[in-house]
Coordinates of C-alpha atoms in Angstrom, one line a residue:
M1 CA 18.4 0.7 -15.1
P2 CA 19.7 4.0 -16.3
G3 CA 22.6 5.6 -14.5
P4 CA 22.0 8.1 -11.6
L5 CA 22.9 11.0 -13.9
S6 CA 21.0 9.8 -17.0
H7 CA 18.9 13.0 -16.9
I8 CA 21.9 15.3 -17.0
R9 CA 23.8 16.8 -20.0
V10 CA 27.4 18.0 -19.6
L11 CA 29.1 20.3 -22.1
D12 CA 32.8 19.4 -21.8
L13 CA 35.0 22.2 -23.2
S14 CA 38.1 21.0 -21.3
R15 CA 41.3 19.5 -22.5
V16 CA 44.2 17.3 -21.1
L17 CA 43.3 15.6 -17.9
A18 CA 41.6 17.4 -14.9
G19 CA 38.5 18.5 -16.8
P20 CA 38.2 15.5 -19.0
F21 CA 38.6 13.1 -16.0
A22 CA 35.8 15.0 -14.3
G23 CA 33.7 14.5 -17.4
Q24 CA 34.5 10.9 -17.5
I25 CA 33.3 10.4 -14.0
L26 CA 30.0 12.1 -14.9
A27 CA 29.7 10.0 -18.1
D28 CA 30.2 6.8 -16.1
L29 CA 27.3 7.9 -13.9
G30 CA 25.1 8.1 -16.9
A31 CA 25.3 11.8 -18.0
D32 CA 25.3 12.7 -21.7
V33 CA 28.8 14.3 -22.0
I34 CA 29.5 16.3 -25.2
K35 CA 33.2 16.9 -25.7
V36 CA 33.9 19.9 -27.8
E37 CA 37.3 19.7 -29.6
R38 CA 39.5 21.8 -31.9
P39 CA 38.8 20.8 -35.6
G40 CA 41.4 18.4 -37.0
V41 CA 43.5 18.5 -33.8
G42 CA 41.3 17.6 -30.9
D43 CA 42.4 17.2 -27.3
D44 CA 46.1 17.6 -26.9
T45 CA 46.3 14.1 -25.2
R46 CA 45.2 12.4 -28.4
Q47 CA 48.8 12.8 -29.5
W48 CA 50.5 12.3 -26.1
G49 CA 52.2 9.0 -26.9
P50 CA 53.5 6.4 -27.5
P51 CA 51.8 4.2 -26.7
F52 CA 49.0 4.6 -29.2
L53 CA 46.1 2.4 -29.9
T54 CA 46.7 0.2 -32.9
G55 CA 43.9 -1.4 -35.0
E56 CA 43.9 -4.8 -36.5
D57 CA 44.9 -3.4 -39.8
G58 CA 47.8 -1.4 -38.3
E59 CA 45.9 1.9 -38.2
R60 CA 47.2 4.2 -35.5
G61 CA 44.6 5.4 -33.1
D62 CA 44.7 7.8 -30.1
A63 CA 47.2 7.8 -27.3
G64 CA 46.6 5.8 -24.2
Y65 CA 46.6 9.1 -22.2
F66 CA 43.5 10.3 -24.1
L67 CA 41.7 6.9 -23.7
A68 CA 42.2 7.1 -19.9
A69 CA 39.9 10.1 -19.4
N70 CA 37.3 10.3 -22.2
R71 CA 35.2 7.1 -22.0
G72 CA 31.5 7.5 -22.4
K73 CA 31.5 10.9 -24.3
R74 CA 30.4 12.2 -27.7
S75 CA 32.9 14.3 -29.7
V76 CA 32.0 17.3 -31.8
Q77 CA 34.6 19.6 -33.5
A78 CA 34.2 23.4 -33.1
D79 CA 36.7 26.3 -33.2
L80 CA 35.8 28.5 -30.2
A81 CA 37.6 31.4 -31.7
D82 CA 35.3 31.3 -34.8
P83 CA 31.7 32.6 -34.7
D84 CA 30.3 29.4 -36.0
G85 CA 31.9 27.4 -33.1
Q86 CA 30.8 30.0 -30.6
A87 CA 27.2 29.7 -31.9
L88 CA 27.3 25.9 -31.6
V89 CA 28.5 26.1 -28.0
R90 CA 25.7 28.5 -27.1
S91 CA 23.1 26.3 -28.8
L92 CA 24.4 23.3 -26.8
A93 CA 24.5 25.3 -23.6
R94 CA 20.8 25.9 -23.9
N95 CA 20.1 22.3 -23.2
S96 CA 23.1 21.5 -20.9
D97 CA 23.1 21.3 -17.1
I98 CA 26.8 21.5 -16.6
V99 CA 29.7 23.2 -18.3
L100 CA 33.3 22.0 -17.7
E101 CA 36.2 24.3 -19.0
N102 CA 39.8 24.8 -18.3
Y103 CA 40.8 27.6 -20.5
K104 CA 43.1 30.5 -19.3
T105 CA 41.3 33.0 -17.2
G106 CA 39.2 35.3 -19.3
S107 CA 39.6 33.4 -22.6
L108 CA 36.1 32.1 -23.0
A109 CA 34.5 35.4 -21.9
K110 CA 36.5 37.0 -24.6
W111 CA 34.6 34.8 -27.1
G112 CA 31.3 35.3 -25.5
L113 CA 31.3 31.9 -23.8
G114 CA 32.0 32.8 -20.2
Y115 CA 29.7 32.0 -17.3
A116 CA 27.7 35.2 -17.6
D117 CA 27.2 34.7 -21.3
L118 CA 25.9 31.1 -21.0
A119 CA 23.9 31.9 -17.8
A120 CA 22.0 34.5 -19.9
I121 CA 21.0 31.6 -22.2
R122 CA 20.3 29.1 -19.4
P123 CA 20.0 30.8 -16.0
D124 CA 20.3 27.6 -13.9
I125 CA 23.5 26.4 -15.7
I126 CA 26.3 25.0 -13.5
Y127 CA 29.6 26.3 -14.8
C128 CA 32.9 24.9 -13.5
S129 CA 36.2 26.7 -14.5
I130 CA 39.3 24.6 -13.8
T131 CA 42.6 26.5 -13.9
G132 CA 46.1 26.2 -12.4
F133 CA 45.7 29.1 -10.0
G134 CA 42.1 30.2 -10.0
Q135 CA 40.3 33.2 -11.3
S136 CA 42.0 35.8 -9.0
G137 CA 45.4 36.4 -7.5
P138 CA 48.8 37.2 -8.8
R139 CA 49.2 34.0 -10.7
A140 CA 45.6 33.9 -12.1
G141 CA 46.7 34.4 -15.8
Q142 CA 49.5 31.8 -15.7
A143 CA 49.3 28.3 -17.3
A144 CA 50.0 25.3 -15.1
Y145 CA 50.6 21.5 -15.4
D146 CA 50.4 18.8 -12.8
F147 CA 54.2 18.5 -12.4
M148 CA 54.5 22.2 -11.6
I149 CA 51.7 22.1 -9.0
Q150 CA 53.1 19.0 -7.3
A151 CA 56.3 21.1 -6.9
M152 CA 54.6 24.4 -5.9
G153 CA 52.0 22.9 -3.6
G154 CA 54.4 21.1 -1.3
L155 CA 53.9 17.5 -2.4
M156 CA 57.4 17.0 -3.9
S157 CA 59.0 18.3 -0.7
V158 CA 57.6 15.3 1.2
T159 CA 58.0 12.7 -1.6
G160 CA 61.4 11.0 -2.2
E161 CA 64.2 9.5 -0.2
A162 CA 65.5 11.5 2.8
D163 CA 68.6 13.7 2.5
G164 CA 71.7 11.6 2.9
H165 CA 70.1 8.4 1.5
P166 CA 71.3 7.1 -1.9
G167 CA 69.2 8.6 -4.6
A168 CA 67.9 11.3 -2.3
G169 CA 66.0 14.2 -3.9
P170 CA 62.4 15.4 -4.4
Q171 CA 60.2 13.2 -6.5
K172 CA 56.8 13.6 -8.2
V173 CA 54.1 11.0 -7.8
G174 CA 54.1 8.4 -10.6
V175 CA 50.6 9.4 -11.8
P176 CA 49.3 13.0 -12.4
V177 CA 47.7 13.0 -9.0
V178 CA 46.9 16.7 -8.9
D179 CA 45.0 16.5 -12.2
L180 CA 43.1 13.5 -11.0
M181 CA 42.2 15.0 -7.6
T182 CA 41.2 18.2 -9.3
G183 CA 39.0 16.2 -11.6
M184 CA 37.4 14.5 -8.6
Y185 CA 36.8 17.8 -6.8
A186 CA 35.2 19.2 -10.0
A187 CA 32.8 16.2 -10.1
I188 CA 32.1 16.7 -6.4
G189 CA 31.5 20.4 -6.9
V190 CA 29.1 20.2 -9.8
L191 CA 27.2 17.4 -8.1
A192 CA 26.8 19.5 -5.0
A193 CA 25.6 22.4 -7.2
L194 CA 23.1 20.1 -8.9
A195 CA 21.8 19.1 -5.5
R196 CA 21.4 22.8 -4.5
R197 CA 19.8 23.6 -7.8
A198 CA 17.2 20.9 -7.1
E199 CA 16.2 22.8 -3.9
T200 CA 16.6 26.5 -5.1
G201 CA 16.4 26.4 -8.9
E202 CA 19.6 28.4 -9.0
G203 CA 22.7 27.7 -11.2
E204 CA 26.3 28.1 -10.0
Y205 CA 29.7 29.2 -10.9
I206 CA 32.6 27.1 -9.6
D207 CA 36.2 28.5 -9.5
L208 CA 38.5 25.5 -9.0
A209 CA 42.3 25.9 -8.9
M210 CA 44.8 23.0 -9.1
L211 CA 47.1 24.8 -6.6
D212 CA 44.3 25.0 -4.1
V213 CA 43.5 21.3 -4.6
M214 CA 47.2 20.4 -4.0
V215 CA 47.5 22.5 -0.9
G216 CA 44.2 21.2 0.4
S217 CA 45.4 17.6 -0.2
L218 CA 48.5 17.9 2.0
A219 CA 46.2 16.6 4.7
N220 CA 48.2 15.2 7.7
Q221 CA 51.4 16.7 6.4
A222 CA 49.8 20.2 6.4
M223 CA 48.4 19.8 9.9
N224 CA 51.7 18.3 11.2
F225 CA 53.3 21.6 10.1
L226 CA 50.5 23.9 11.3
V227 CA 50.4 22.2 14.7
S228 CA 54.1 21.9 15.3
G229 CA 55.7 24.6 13.2
N230 CA 58.1 22.0 11.9
V231 CA 58.4 21.8 8.1
P232 CA 57.8 18.1 7.0
R233 CA 60.7 16.6 5.1
R234 CA 61.1 13.7 2.7
A235 CA 61.3 10.4 4.5
G236 CA 61.2 7.9 1.7
N237 CA 58.5 5.4 2.4
K238 CA 58.4 5.9 6.1
H239 CA 55.1 7.2 7.5
P240 CA 55.7 10.5 9.5
N241 CA 53.2 9.6 12.3
I242 CA 52.9 5.8 12.4
Q243 CA 55.5 3.1 12.7
P244 CA 56.4 0.6 11.5
Q245 CA 55.0 1.6 8.1
D246 CA 57.6 1.3 5.4
V247 CA 59.0 -0.8 2.5
F248 CA 61.2 -3.5 4.0
P249 CA 63.7 -5.7 2.1
C250 CA 63.3 -9.4 2.0
R251 CA 65.5 -12.2 0.6
D252 CA 64.1 -11.8 -2.9
G253 CA 62.4 -8.4 -3.0
H254 CA 60.5 -6.0 -0.8
V255 CA 57.3 -6.1 1.3
V256 CA 55.2 -3.2 2.5
V257 CA 54.2 -3.4 6.1
V258 CA 51.5 -1.1 7.4
V259 CA 51.1 -1.5 11.2
G260 CA 48.2 0.8 12.2
N261 CA 48.0 0.3 16.0
D262 CA 49.7 -1.2 19.1
G263 CA 47.7 -4.5 18.8
Q264 CA 48.8 -5.0 15.2
Y265 CA 52.4 -4.2 16.3
A266 CA 52.3 -7.0 18.9
K267 CA 51.1 -9.4 16.3
F268 CA 53.7 -8.3 13.8
C269 CA 56.5 -8.9 16.3
G270 CA 55.2 -12.3 17.0
A271 CA 55.0 -13.1 13.3
I272 CA 58.6 -12.1 12.6
G273 CA 59.9 -14.0 15.6
R274 CA 60.8 -10.9 17.7
P275 CA 58.2 -10.8 20.5
D276 CA 60.8 -8.9 22.6
L277 CA 60.3 -5.9 20.4
A278 CA 56.7 -5.7 21.5
A279 CA 57.7 -6.1 25.2
D280 CA 60.3 -3.3 25.0
P281 CA 58.7 -0.2 26.7
D282 CA 60.4 2.1 24.2
F283 CA 58.5 0.4 21.3
A284 CA 55.2 -0.6 23.0
T285 CA 53.3 2.5 21.9
N286 CA 53.1 4.2 18.5
G287 CA 54.5 7.4 19.9
G288 CA 57.5 5.5 21.3
R289 CA 58.0 3.7 18.0
V290 CA 58.0 7.0 16.1
R291 CA 60.4 8.6 18.5
N292 CA 62.7 5.6 18.6
Q293 CA 62.5 4.3 15.0
A294 CA 66.2 4.8 14.4
R295 CA 66.7 1.9 16.9
L296 CA 63.7 -0.1 16.0
L297 CA 63.8 -0.3 12.2
P298 CA 67.2 -1.9 11.8
Q299 CA 66.1 -4.8 14.0
I300 CA 62.9 -5.2 11.8
I301 CA 65.0 -5.1 8.7
A302 CA 67.3 -7.8 10.0
A303 CA 64.4 -10.0 10.9
L304 CA 62.7 -9.7 7.5
A305 CA 65.8 -10.2 5.4
C306 CA 66.0 -13.9 6.1
E307 CA 62.9 -15.0 4.2
E308 CA 61.3 -14.5 0.7
M309 CA 58.6 -11.9 0.2
A310 CA 55.8 -14.5 -0.4
V311 CA 56.6 -16.2 2.9
W312 CA 56.3 -12.9 4.8
V313 CA 53.1 -11.9 3.0
A314 CA 51.5 -15.2 3.9
R315 CA 52.7 -15.2 7.5
L316 CA 51.8 -11.6 8.2
E317 CA 48.3 -11.9 6.5
A318 CA 47.7 -15.0 8.7
A319 CA 48.6 -13.0 11.8
G320 CA 46.2 -10.2 10.8
V321 CA 49.0 -7.7 10.0
P322 CA 48.3 -5.4 7.0
C323 CA 51.0 -6.0 4.4
A324 CA 51.4 -6.1 0.6
P325 CA 53.8 -7.0 -2.2
I326 CA 54.9 -4.2 -4.5
N327 CA 52.9 -5.0 -7.7
T328 CA 53.5 -3.8 -11.2
A329 CA 50.4 -2.6 -13.2
A330 CA 50.3 -6.1 -14.7
D331 CA 50.4 -7.7 -11.2
A332 CA 47.6 -5.4 -10.0
F333 CA 45.2 -6.4 -12.8
A334 CA 46.0 -10.0 -12.2
D335 CA 45.3 -9.8 -8.5
P336 CA 42.3 -12.0 -7.6
Q337 CA 40.6 -9.2 -5.7
V338 CA 40.9 -6.8 -8.6
V339 CA 39.7 -9.5 -11.0
H340 CA 36.7 -10.2 -8.7
R341 CA 35.8 -6.5 -8.5
E342 CA 35.8 -6.4 -12.4
M343 CA 38.2 -3.4 -12.6
L344 CA 39.0 -4.3 -16.2
V345 CA 36.2 -3.8 -18.7
R346 CA 36.1 -4.0 -22.5
L347 CA 34.3 -1.7 -24.9
D348 CA 33.7 -1.9 -28.6
H349 CA 36.0 0.6 -30.4
P350 CA 36.0 1.4 -34.1
V351 CA 39.8 1.1 -34.4
A352 CA 40.8 -1.4 -31.8
G353 CA 37.7 -3.6 -31.8
S354 CA 37.8 -4.7 -28.2
L355 CA 39.3 -2.0 -26.0
P356 CA 40.4 -2.8 -22.5
M357 CA 39.7 0.0 -20.0
V358 CA 39.9 0.6 -16.2
A359 CA 36.4 0.5 -14.7
S360 CA 35.0 3.1 -12.3
P361 CA 35.5 2.2 -8.7
L362 CA 31.9 3.2 -7.9
R363 CA 29.4 0.4 -7.3
F364 CA 25.6 1.1 -7.1
D365 CA 23.1 -1.5 -6.1
N366 CA 20.2 0.2 -7.9
A367 CA 21.8 2.1 -10.8
R368 CA 24.6 -0.1 -12.1
I369 CA 27.2 1.6 -14.2
V370 CA 27.0 0.5 -17.8
Y371 CA 30.0 0.9 -20.2
D372 CA 28.5 1.3 -23.6
R373 CA 30.5 4.1 -25.2
A374 CA 34.3 3.9 -25.9
P375 CA 36.4 7.1 -26.0
P376 CA 35.2 8.9 -29.1
L377 CA 37.2 9.4 -32.3
L378 CA 37.7 13.1 -33.1
G379 CA 34.5 14.5 -34.4
E380 CA 32.8 11.0 -34.4
H381 CA 29.4 12.6 -33.4
D382 CA 29.7 15.9 -35.4
E383 CA 26.6 15.3 -37.5
E384 CA 24.2 14.1 -34.7
I385 CA 25.3 16.7 -32.2
R386 CA 25.0 19.6 -34.7
R387 CA 21.6 18.2 -35.7
E388 CA 20.5 18.1 -32.1
A389 CA 21.7 21.7 -31.6
G390 CA 19.8 22.8 -34.7
R391 CA 23.0 23.7 -36.6
A392 CA 23.3 20.8 -39.0

């Protein structure tokens, strides 16, 4: 059964992560994604290592960073500043449904490859421009990277240990979360435009900014500020609105406890041998626990410090209290649930042979995702794509 987007062609002019990640989502869903890359150089992330893929003969391949966001695509080389490259893109656009690009504002229009230029060739084309700050405003012409936007968009102000705690200071998230969220919003946007096109026959231009995505993703922290006027602060792993939710030390490590309601709190107190903490009126409701956490949390810490992590995880799970060990990446891939869900897949790769990759989290009953194309080598599909475009 072909994927749900097997009838769609995507022209991916993007580099690094946000755009390519969106393209990989669409490729996983069955779209034919053509990745256009700089001749002899390719996507910047091909060189963003180590680690690099290594073949059986010791040949060095692409960086893991590139491999994470380019599965399922075909690669063709083209210099967009050169008339031949521009002509190739225009030829490909004629038979493409979606264009993804993340060049600086105005760059592609200067080369005759902006939305207006390609819409003149294919009026119903869906063109998604991904930039750091959008197509308008005082920062529109500036470049941006994930780390910058985590800082500017408020995320780092609420990430990290609280002032006064050892190691206090703002922290970025351990994965490029703004790039990934921007990629997901790009995929959502083009799919919404496809649905509208099916009804109206009209194409669309999508202006997507990383800073907008970050501000829009502050979620409860943003509303906490807008409702109260109080600026959210770093609180380590403590949840600002629900307690107890934190990382707690055990005899041999740490356990994450995520109590989500008053019923779970009562079960938690029973499981740790402190039913009195559930009976205390200062702690009986979540609001009381948030207000009085300075008195509550030290008592929980003292109770959990007396046993090993595995003991607490087993005991709390048996009581129906959400909790978790803090896994490494290796631990996560070995987790029986992750194994059962087949989140690790292997693809045939011309350098590595069998290439392990992280699967898509999407599951369809009637259009199962098929992984049949590894991340491409630079220019791997030059000949066939140029032939399809009539420019062989």
